[in-house]
mmCIF file of C-alpha atoms in Angstrom:
data_model
loop_
_atom_site.group_PDB
_atom_site.id
_atom_site.type_symbol
_atom_site.label_atom_id
_atom_site.label_comp_id
_atom_site.label_asym_id
_atom_site.label_seq_id
_atom_site.Cartn_x
_atom_site.Cartn_y
_atom_site.Cartn_z
ATOM 1 C CA MET O 174 0.000 0.000 0.000
ATOM 2 C CA ASN O 175 1.224 3.541 -0.688
ATOM 3 C CA HIS O 176 -0.126 7.044 -0.304
ATOM 4 C CA SER O 177 -2.218 6.740 -3.453
ATOM 5 C CA SER O 178 -4.267 4.008 -1.723
ATOM 6 C CA THR O 179 -5.094 6.132 1.314
ATOM 7 C CA GLN O 180 -8.801 5.978 2.129
ATOM 8 C CA PRO O 181 -10.832 8.867 3.588
ATOM 9 C CA GLY O 182 -10.985 8.784 7.365
ATOM 10 C CA GLN O 183 -7.824 6.754 7.895
ATOM 11 C CA VAL O 184 -5.739 7.732 10.917
ATOM 12 C CA VAL O 185 -2.891 6.343 12.973
ATOM 13 C CA ILE O 186 -2.638 6.178 16.747
ATOM 14 C CA ALA O 187 0.432 8.013 18.038
ATOM 15 C CA VAL O 188 1.654 7.599 21.637
ATOM 16 C CA ASP O 189 4.705 9.358 23.084
ATOM 17 C CA VAL O 190 5.539 7.994 26.543
ATOM 18 C CA GLY O 191 7.610 10.088 28.941
ATOM 19 C CA GLY O 192 8.654 9.681 32.541
ATOM 20 C CA THR O 193 6.032 12.189 33.676
ATOM 21 C CA GLY O 194 3.402 12.273 30.973
ATOM 22 C CA ILE O 195 2.082 10.630 27.826
ATOM 23 C CA LYS O 196 1.358 12.774 24.783
ATOM 24 C CA CYS O 197 -0.807 11.048 22.217
ATOM 25 C CA GLY O 198 -3.220 11.597 19.376
ATOM 26 C CA LEU O 199 -4.882 10.611 16.130
ATOM 27 C CA VAL O 200 -2.969 11.679 13.039
ATOM 28 C CA THR O 201 -3.832 11.511 9.333
ATOM 29 C CA PRO O 202 -1.516 10.307 6.543
ATOM 30 C CA ASP O 203 -1.017 14.025 5.768
ATOM 31 C CA HIS O 204 0.371 14.462 9.300
ATOM 32 C CA GLU O 205 -2.630 16.468 10.451
ATOM 33 C CA VAL O 206 -3.354 15.985 14.154
ATOM 34 C CA LEU O 207 -7.115 15.510 14.434
ATOM 35 C CA HIS O 208 -7.214 14.789 18.168
ATOM 36 C CA SER O 209 -4.650 15.061 20.957
ATOM 37 C CA GLU O 210 -4.564 14.104 24.628
ATOM 38 C CA ARG O 211 -2.192 14.085 27.585
ATOM 39 C CA HIS O 212 -2.128 11.572 30.433
ATOM 40 C CA LYS O 213 0.020 11.030 33.504
ATOM 41 C CA THR O 214 2.461 8.126 33.291
ATOM 42 C CA ARG O 215 2.662 7.545 37.062
ATOM 43 C CA THR O 216 5.764 5.398 36.882
ATOM 44 C CA GLU O 217 5.820 4.972 40.670
ATOM 45 C CA ARG O 218 3.157 2.249 40.221
ATOM 46 C CA GLY O 219 5.665 -0.079 38.570
ATOM 47 C CA ALA O 220 6.290 -1.599 35.156
ATOM 48 C CA ALA O 221 3.066 -3.591 34.809
ATOM 49 C CA ALA O 222 0.895 -0.584 35.605
ATOM 50 C CA VAL O 223 2.834 1.618 33.171
ATOM 51 C CA ILE O 224 2.330 -0.890 30.365
ATOM 52 C CA GLU O 225 -1.381 -1.147 31.169
ATOM 53 C CA THR O 226 -1.643 2.651 31.041
ATOM 54 C CA ILE O 227 0.069 2.782 27.640
ATOM 55 C CA LEU O 228 -2.211 0.082 26.250
ATOM 56 C CA GLY O 229 -5.275 1.689 27.805
ATOM 57 C CA VAL O 230 -4.412 5.065 26.314
ATOM 58 C CA ALA O 231 -3.959 3.517 22.871
ATOM 59 C CA GLU O 232 -7.291 1.661 23.227
ATOM 60 C CA GLY O 233 -8.980 4.885 24.224
ATOM 61 C CA LEU O 234 -7.680 6.603 21.099
ATOM 62 C CA ALA O 235 -8.974 3.750 18.956
ATOM 63 C CA ALA O 236 -12.381 4.151 20.593
ATOM 64 C CA LYS O 237 -12.272 7.905 20.038
ATOM 65 C CA ALA O 238 -11.521 7.305 16.365
ATOM 66 C CA ALA O 239 -14.521 4.993 16.070
ATOM 67 C CA VAL O 240 -16.821 7.585 17.647
ATOM 68 C CA GLU O 241 -15.561 10.187 15.163
ATOM 69 C CA GLY O 242 -16.093 7.861 12.194
ATOM 70 C CA LEU O 243 -12.350 7.422 11.650
ATOM 71 C CA THR O 244 -10.481 4.218 10.870
ATOM 72 C CA PRO O 245 -7.220 3.497 12.744
ATOM 73 C CA VAL O 246 -4.800 1.612 10.482
ATOM 74 C CA ALA O 247 -1.692 1.379 12.692
ATOM 75 C CA ALA O 248 -0.131 2.610 15.941
ATOM 76 C CA GLY O 249 3.258 4.057 16.824
ATOM 77 C CA ILE O 250 4.676 4.176 20.340
ATOM 78 C CA ALA O 251 7.747 6.174 21.388
ATOM 79 C CA ILE O 252 9.298 5.291 24.741
ATOM 80 C CA PRO O 253 12.576 6.026 26.568
ATOM 81 C CA GLY O 254 15.097 3.352 27.460
ATOM 82 C CA VAL O 255 16.983 0.741 25.468
ATOM 83 C CA VAL O 256 14.509 -0.070 22.704
ATOM 84 C CA ASP O 257 15.084 -2.927 20.282
ATOM 85 C CA GLU O 258 13.060 -1.423 17.477
ATOM 86 C CA SER O 259 13.482 -4.438 15.209
ATOM 87 C CA ALA O 260 11.883 -6.793 17.737
ATOM 88 C CA GLY O 261 9.557 -4.161 19.196
ATOM 89 C CA VAL O 262 10.903 -4.927 22.662
ATOM 90 C CA VAL O 263 11.806 -2.486 25.433
ATOM 91 C CA ARG O 264 15.003 -4.112 26.688
ATOM 92 C CA TYR O 265 15.331 -1.818 29.690
ATOM 93 C CA ALA O 266 13.779 1.450 30.873
ATOM 94 C CA SER O 267 14.669 2.340 34.446
ATOM 95 C CA ASN O 268 12.451 5.446 34.517
ATOM 96 C CA MET O 269 9.438 3.501 33.240
ATOM 97 C CA GLY O 270 8.928 1.566 36.449
ATOM 98 C CA GLY O 271 11.837 -0.731 35.612
ATOM 99 C CA LEU O 272 10.571 -2.155 32.316
ATOM 100 C CA LYS O 273 12.748 -5.049 31.189
ATOM 101 C CA ASP O 274 12.498 -7.229 28.073
ATOM 102 C CA THR O 275 8.911 -6.081 27.517
ATOM 103 C CA PRO O 276 7.417 -7.053 24.119
ATOM 104 C CA LEU O 277 5.535 -3.787 23.820
ATOM 105 C CA ARG O 278 4.864 -4.075 20.095
ATOM 106 C CA GLN O 279 3.230 -7.488 20.437
ATOM 107 C CA LEU O 280 1.236 -6.452 23.500
ATOM 108 C CA ALA O 281 -0.103 -3.379 21.712
ATOM 109 C CA ALA O 282 -0.787 -5.253 18.480
ATOM 110 C CA ASP O 283 -2.763 -7.896 20.377
ATOM 111 C CA ARG O 284 -4.770 -5.280 22.253
ATOM 112 C CA LEU O 285 -5.502 -3.073 19.239
ATOM 113 C CA ASP O 286 -5.581 -5.689 16.479
ATOM 114 C CA LEU O 287 -3.444 -3.306 14.416
ATOM 115 C CA PRO O 288 0.132 -3.237 13.146
ATOM 116 C CA VAL O 289 2.350 -1.437 15.672
ATOM 117 C CA ARG O 290 5.827 0.034 15.579
ATOM 118 C CA VAL O 291 7.789 0.920 18.723
ATOM 119 C CA GLY O 292 10.657 3.441 18.779
ATOM 120 C CA HIS O 293 13.130 5.107 21.124
ATOM 121 C CA ASP O 294 11.810 8.486 22.264
ATOM 122 C CA VAL O 295 14.764 10.635 21.150
ATOM 123 C CA ARG O 296 15.190 8.868 17.827
ATOM 124 C CA THR O 297 11.461 9.155 17.219
ATOM 125 C CA GLY O 298 11.402 12.851 18.091
ATOM 126 C CA GLY O 299 14.450 13.372 15.901
ATOM 127 C CA LEU O 300 12.704 11.709 12.992
ATOM 128 C CA ALA O 301 9.811 14.145 13.324
ATOM 129 C CA GLU O 302 12.082 17.162 13.688
ATOM 130 C CA ALA O 303 14.102 16.130 10.631
ATOM 131 C CA THR O 304 11.024 15.315 8.544
ATOM 132 C CA LEU O 305 8.477 17.916 9.619
ATOM 133 C CA GLY O 306 10.373 20.482 11.679
ATOM 134 C CA ALA O 307 13.626 22.422 11.625
ATOM 135 C CA GLY O 308 15.442 19.740 9.622
ATOM 136 C CA LYS O 309 12.998 19.604 6.715
ATOM 137 C CA GLY O 310 14.930 19.865 3.456
ATOM 138 C CA PHE O 311 18.217 18.610 4.927
ATOM 139 C CA ASP O 312 19.585 15.143 4.224
ATOM 140 C CA GLU O 313 21.920 14.805 7.240
ATOM 141 C CA VAL O 314 20.496 16.012 10.558
ATOM 142 C CA LEU O 315 21.708 15.603 14.130
ATOM 143 C CA PHE O 316 18.933 16.242 16.657
ATOM 144 C CA ILE O 317 20.033 16.940 20.241
ATOM 145 C CA PRO O 318 17.367 17.521 22.898
ATOM 146 C CA ILE O 319 18.894 18.926 26.083
ATOM 147 C CA GLY O 320 16.729 18.304 29.114
ATOM 148 C CA THR O 321 17.172 16.268 32.282
ATOM 149 C CA GLY O 322 19.608 14.228 30.193
ATOM 150 C CA ILE O 323 21.221 14.630 26.782
ATOM 151 C CA ALA O 324 20.922 12.256 23.852
ATOM 152 C CA ALA O 325 20.986 12.588 20.079
ATOM 153 C CA ALA O 326 19.415 11.188 16.951
ATOM 154 C CA HIS O 327 21.285 11.023 13.650
ATOM 155 C CA ILE O 328 18.941 11.095 10.672
ATOM 156 C CA ILE O 329 20.179 10.374 7.148
ATOM 157 C CA GLY O 330 17.784 10.595 4.243
ATOM 158 C CA GLY O 331 14.783 10.295 6.512
ATOM 159 C CA LYS O 332 16.099 7.249 8.373
ATOM 160 C CA VAL O 333 17.340 7.254 11.955
ATOM 161 C CA LEU O 334 20.531 5.361 12.782
ATOM 162 C CA ALA O 335 19.898 3.194 15.838
ATOM 163 C CA GLY O 336 23.251 1.405 16.113
ATOM 164 C CA GLY O 337 24.123 -2.269 16.265
ATOM 165 C CA HIS O 338 22.835 -2.599 19.835
ATOM 166 C CA TRP O 339 20.105 0.086 19.715
ATOM 167 C CA GLY O 340 22.330 2.477 21.670
ATOM 168 C CA ALA O 341 23.397 5.025 19.052
ATOM 169 C CA GLY O 342 23.232 8.703 19.924
ATOM 170 C CA GLU O 343 24.293 8.697 23.577
ATOM 171 C CA ILE O 344 26.149 11.950 23.083
ATOM 172 C CA GLY O 345 25.480 12.867 26.712
ATOM 173 C CA HIS O 346 28.079 10.304 27.727
ATOM 174 C CA ILE O 347 30.935 11.687 25.681
ATOM 175 C CA ILE O 348 33.560 12.628 28.264
ATOM 176 C CA VAL O 349 34.280 16.318 27.755
ATOM 177 C CA ARG O 350 35.951 17.006 31.139
ATOM 178 C CA PRO O 351 38.088 14.030 32.267
ATOM 179 C CA GLY O 352 37.875 13.706 36.038
ATOM 180 C CA GLY O 353 34.916 16.105 36.118
ATOM 181 C CA PRO O 354 31.550 15.747 37.880
ATOM 182 C CA LEU O 355 30.237 12.260 38.539
ATOM 183 C CA CYS O 356 27.617 11.240 35.991
ATOM 184 C CA GLY O 357 24.676 8.946 36.656
ATOM 185 C CA CYS O 358 26.277 6.412 34.320
ATOM 186 C CA GLY O 359 29.252 6.075 36.678
ATOM 187 C CA GLN O 360 31.788 7.975 34.582
ATOM 188 C CA ARG O 361 33.211 11.391 35.401
ATOM 189 C CA GLY O 362 33.084 14.422 33.161
ATOM 190 C CA CYS O 363 30.309 13.312 30.791
ATOM 191 C CA LEU O 364 28.597 16.050 28.811
ATOM 192 C CA GLU O 365 25.356 15.229 30.619
ATOM 193 C CA SER O 366 26.957 15.875 34.018
ATOM 194 C CA ILE O 367 27.838 19.412 32.947
ATOM 195 C CA ALA O 368 25.466 20.663 30.264
ATOM 196 C CA SER O 369 22.102 18.965 30.823
ATOM 197 C CA ALA O 370 19.396 21.266 32.134
ATOM 198 C CA SER O 371 19.478 19.527 35.506
ATOM 199 C CA ALA O 372 23.277 19.815 35.699
ATOM 200 C CA VAL O 373 23.222 23.532 34.852
ATOM 201 C CA GLY O 374 20.787 24.217 37.676
ATOM 202 C CA ARG O 375 22.707 21.994 40.082
ATOM 203 C CA ARG O 376 26.129 23.516 39.351
ATOM 204 C CA TYR O 377 24.839 27.049 39.860
ATOM 205 C CA SER O 378 22.964 26.085 43.022
ATOM 206 C CA GLU O 379 26.102 24.516 44.500
ATOM 207 C CA ARG O 380 28.004 27.775 44.002
ATOM 208 C CA VAL O 381 25.412 30.169 45.376
ATOM 209 C CA GLY O 382 23.823 27.968 48.047
ATOM 210 C CA THR O 383 20.236 28.328 46.834
ATOM 211 C CA THR O 384 18.168 26.152 44.525
ATOM 212 C CA ALA O 385 17.878 27.287 40.901
ATOM 213 C CA THR O 386 16.798 25.812 37.580
ATOM 214 C CA ALA O 387 18.551 26.054 34.233
ATOM 215 C CA ARG O 388 16.002 28.670 33.211
ATOM 216 C CA ASP O 389 16.908 30.695 36.303
ATOM 217 C CA VAL O 390 20.578 30.455 35.365
ATOM 218 C CA ALA O 391 19.902 31.641 31.822
ATOM 219 C CA GLU O 392 17.817 34.577 33.041
ATOM 220 C CA ARG O 393 20.346 35.576 35.692
ATOM 221 C CA ALA O 394 23.239 35.278 33.263
ATOM 222 C CA ALA O 395 21.404 37.577 30.840
ATOM 223 C CA ALA O 396 20.770 40.012 33.699
ATOM 224 C CA GLY O 397 24.471 40.215 34.576
ATOM 225 C CA ASP O 398 24.843 37.658 37.377
ATOM 226 C CA VAL O 399 28.572 36.832 37.239
ATOM 227 C CA ILE O 400 28.294 33.292 38.645
ATOM 228 C CA ALA O 401 25.371 32.457 36.358
ATOM 229 C CA ALA O 402 27.367 33.778 33.406
ATOM 230 C CA GLU O 403 30.305 31.540 34.373
ATOM 231 C CA VAL O 404 28.086 28.458 34.604
ATOM 232 C CA TRP O 405 26.461 29.323 31.274
ATOM 233 C CA ALA O 406 29.845 29.791 29.575
ATOM 234 C CA GLU O 407 31.056 26.442 30.947
ATOM 235 C CA THR O 408 27.888 24.831 29.611
ATOM 236 C CA VAL O 409 28.407 26.262 26.135
ATOM 237 C CA ASP O 410 32.064 25.214 26.196
ATOM 238 C CA ALA O 411 31.183 21.621 27.097
ATOM 239 C CA LEU O 412 28.496 21.462 24.409
ATOM 240 C CA ALA O 413 30.927 22.785 21.807
ATOM 241 C CA ALA O 414 33.477 20.120 22.753
ATOM 242 C CA ALA O 415 30.866 17.389 22.336
ATOM 243 C CA LEU O 416 29.623 18.847 19.054
ATOM 244 C CA LEU O 417 33.170 18.813 17.701
ATOM 245 C CA THR O 418 33.339 15.080 18.420
ATOM 246 C CA ALA O 419 29.905 14.612 16.859
ATOM 247 C CA GLN O 420 30.984 16.530 13.769
ATOM 248 C CA ALA O 421 34.042 14.322 13.410
ATOM 249 C CA LEU O 422 31.920 11.185 13.722
ATOM 250 C CA TYR O 423 28.720 12.125 11.893
ATOM 251 C CA ASP O 424 29.429 15.249 9.781
ATOM 252 C CA PRO O 425 25.793 16.446 9.820
ATOM 253 C CA GLU O 426 24.709 19.353 7.650
ATOM 254 C CA LEU O 427 22.419 20.604 10.396
ATOM 255 C CA VAL O 428 22.375 20.359 14.177
ATOM 256 C CA VAL O 429 18.911 20.854 15.684
ATOM 257 C CA VAL O 430 18.970 21.671 19.400
ATOM 258 C CA GLY O 431 15.809 20.987 21.378
ATOM 259 C CA GLY O 432 14.699 20.330 24.924
ATOM 260 C CA GLY O 433 14.390 22.682 27.855
ATOM 261 C CA LEU O 434 17.798 24.321 27.466
ATOM 262 C CA ALA O 435 16.978 25.314 23.878
ATOM 263 C CA GLU O 436 14.268 27.607 25.238
ATOM 264 C CA ALA O 437 17.100 30.078 25.819
ATOM 265 C CA GLY O 438 17.260 30.481 22.040
ATOM 266 C CA GLU O 439 20.100 32.614 20.746
ATOM 267 C CA GLN O 440 21.475 33.075 24.260
ATOM 268 C CA LEU O 441 22.570 29.457 23.910
ATOM 269 C CA LEU O 442 22.899 28.981 20.159
ATOM 270 C CA GLY O 443 24.827 32.171 19.384
ATOM 271 C CA PRO O 444 27.753 31.458 21.751
ATOM 272 C CA LEU O 445 27.581 27.752 20.824
ATOM 273 C CA ARG O 446 28.136 28.541 17.143
ATOM 274 C CA VAL O 447 31.115 30.735 18.024
ATOM 275 C CA ALA O 448 32.619 28.163 20.397
ATOM 276 C CA LEU O 449 32.311 25.380 17.819
ATOM 277 C CA ARG O 450 33.753 27.600 15.074
ATOM 278 C CA GLU O 451 36.821 28.224 17.232
ATOM 279 C CA ARG O 452 37.405 24.458 17.478
ATOM 280 C CA ILE O 453 36.262 23.256 14.080
ATOM 281 C CA ALA O 454 39.752 22.714 12.548
ATOM 282 C CA PHE O 455 39.393 21.112 9.100
ATOM 283 C CA PHE O 456 35.813 19.920 9.621
ATOM 284 C CA THR O 457 32.935 21.661 7.890
ATOM 285 C CA GLU O 458 30.903 23.755 10.305
ATOM 286 C CA PRO O 459 27.274 22.630 10.520
ATOM 287 C CA GLU O 460 24.325 24.971 10.720
ATOM 288 C CA ILE O 461 22.960 25.066 14.288
ATOM 289 C CA VAL O 462 19.280 25.886 14.814
ATOM 290 C CA ARG O 463 16.590 25.555 17.446
ATOM 291 C CA ALA O 464 13.997 22.786 17.186
ATOM 292 C CA LYS O 465 10.565 23.805 15.886
ATOM 293 C CA LEU O 466 8.200 21.102 17.110
ATOM 294 C CA GLY O 467 8.792 21.473 20.846
ATOM 295 C CA ASP O 468 7.330 18.770 23.057
ATOM 296 C CA GLU O 469 5.052 17.575 20.233
ATOM 297 C CA ALA O 470 8.010 16.069 18.337
ATOM 298 C CA GLY O 471 7.668 12.699 20.050
ATOM 299 C CA CYS O 472 3.963 12.336 19.288
ATOM 300 C CA LEU O 473 4.417 13.370 15.658
ATOM 301 C CA GLY O 474 7.372 10.996 15.431
ATOM 302 C CA ALA O 475 5.227 8.169 16.793
ATOM 303 C CA ALA O 476 2.726 8.975 14.053
ATOM 304 C CA LEU O 477 5.522 8.690 11.480
ATOM 305 C CA LEU O 478 6.413 5.259 12.892
ATOM 306 C CA ALA O 479 2.808 4.171 12.530
ATOM 307 C CA LEU O 480 2.506 5.585 9.034
ATOM 308 C CA SER O 481 5.643 3.736 8.006
ATOM 309 C CA VAL O 482 4.372 0.382 9.279
ATOM 310 C CA ALA O 483 1.053 1.070 7.520
ATOM 311 C CA GLU O 484 3.020 2.102 4.398
ATOM 312 C CA LEU O 485 1.143 5.391 4.237
ATOM 313 C CA ASP O 486 3.982 7.808 4.960
ATOM 314 C CA HIS O 487 4.753 10.551 2.494
ATOM 315 C CA PRO O 488 6.274 14.065 2.588
ATOM 316 C CA THR O 489 4.294 17.093 3.634
ATOM 317 C CA ASP O 490 5.022 20.795 4.014
ATOM 318 C CA GLN O 491 4.459 21.106 7.711
ATOM 319 C CA ALA O 492 2.853 19.557 10.721
ATOM 320 C CA ALA O 493 -0.577 20.820 11.670
ATOM 321 C CA PRO O 494 -0.878 22.756 14.948
ATOM 322 C CA VAL O 495 -1.897 20.676 17.933
ATOM 323 C CA THR O 496 -4.689 21.423 20.402
ATOM 324 C CA VAL O 497 -4.219 19.419 23.559
ATOM 325 C CA GLU O 498 -6.972 17.876 25.643
ATOM 326 C CA HIS O 499 -5.941 16.904 29.166
ATOM 327 C CA VAL O 500 -7.414 13.570 30.202
ATOM 328 C CA THR O 501 -7.009 11.518 33.358
ATOM 329 C CA ALA O 502 -5.058 8.321 32.687
ATOM 330 C CA PRO O 503 -6.842 5.024 33.113
#
């Protein structure tokens, strides 16, 4: 089946699972979001309850489609952790209640009686950003969301590289400061331990003795706070060091920066471009831009996964705006 065989009323179920919330919706083959919801993940209930919530949310969307006279043809689920996308199995996801070797694709397919594709959250969001967002029109895109952690997705010709063991893109664990702060992975000096949004807030808070977020640091740095400016400069420097390594390995045309830290816009991207340019040596400098899709990238990416498994995917100019309906999780 291809786009020419699309029937009126066909939609896919898109589910983006996060540690705090689930963003989901019904999306057409033209990437128009017809219906969108948000639910709480409530990971403290454990792995079994999280899986039941995901399946219940997907079932609810299928029921919503039926009420609206729409026909679901496939489902896509994006989830954090080590995701074996070929087998549709979540090998491990510590922040999903401790999911381990969970055959999420089969469970969802059995519940929905539809073809299902499961993807890693960052790779899925990167696919959407490269296809529908800031990376549209570029062949080689590196998507880097900077939030509580830092990861990356490398997209070439509309396909995301997952790696031989489904672990590609862990740019947050490039060591940029040997012997530096202890990272959650057990190493010292990882990019994530210095430049993630949580690390930025923590490093500033340790120096001033009061609690602050990365957004606070950015605002205070812009207002002339010397310590905040130092922390911000160190953050930019660490990111530039990691991007230099990424450029040597991947040579992307475009680097798309997303996540909470990207909300600082040019306060982050301007100095980052300069810092990378100073290090670039013989490599070709990539264009560095801010992500366009925001926190809807994962849901739109999940829709792309579903459209691909339904063989209905095709290019489009832009993603339709999303109106969110907040719903209590089952």
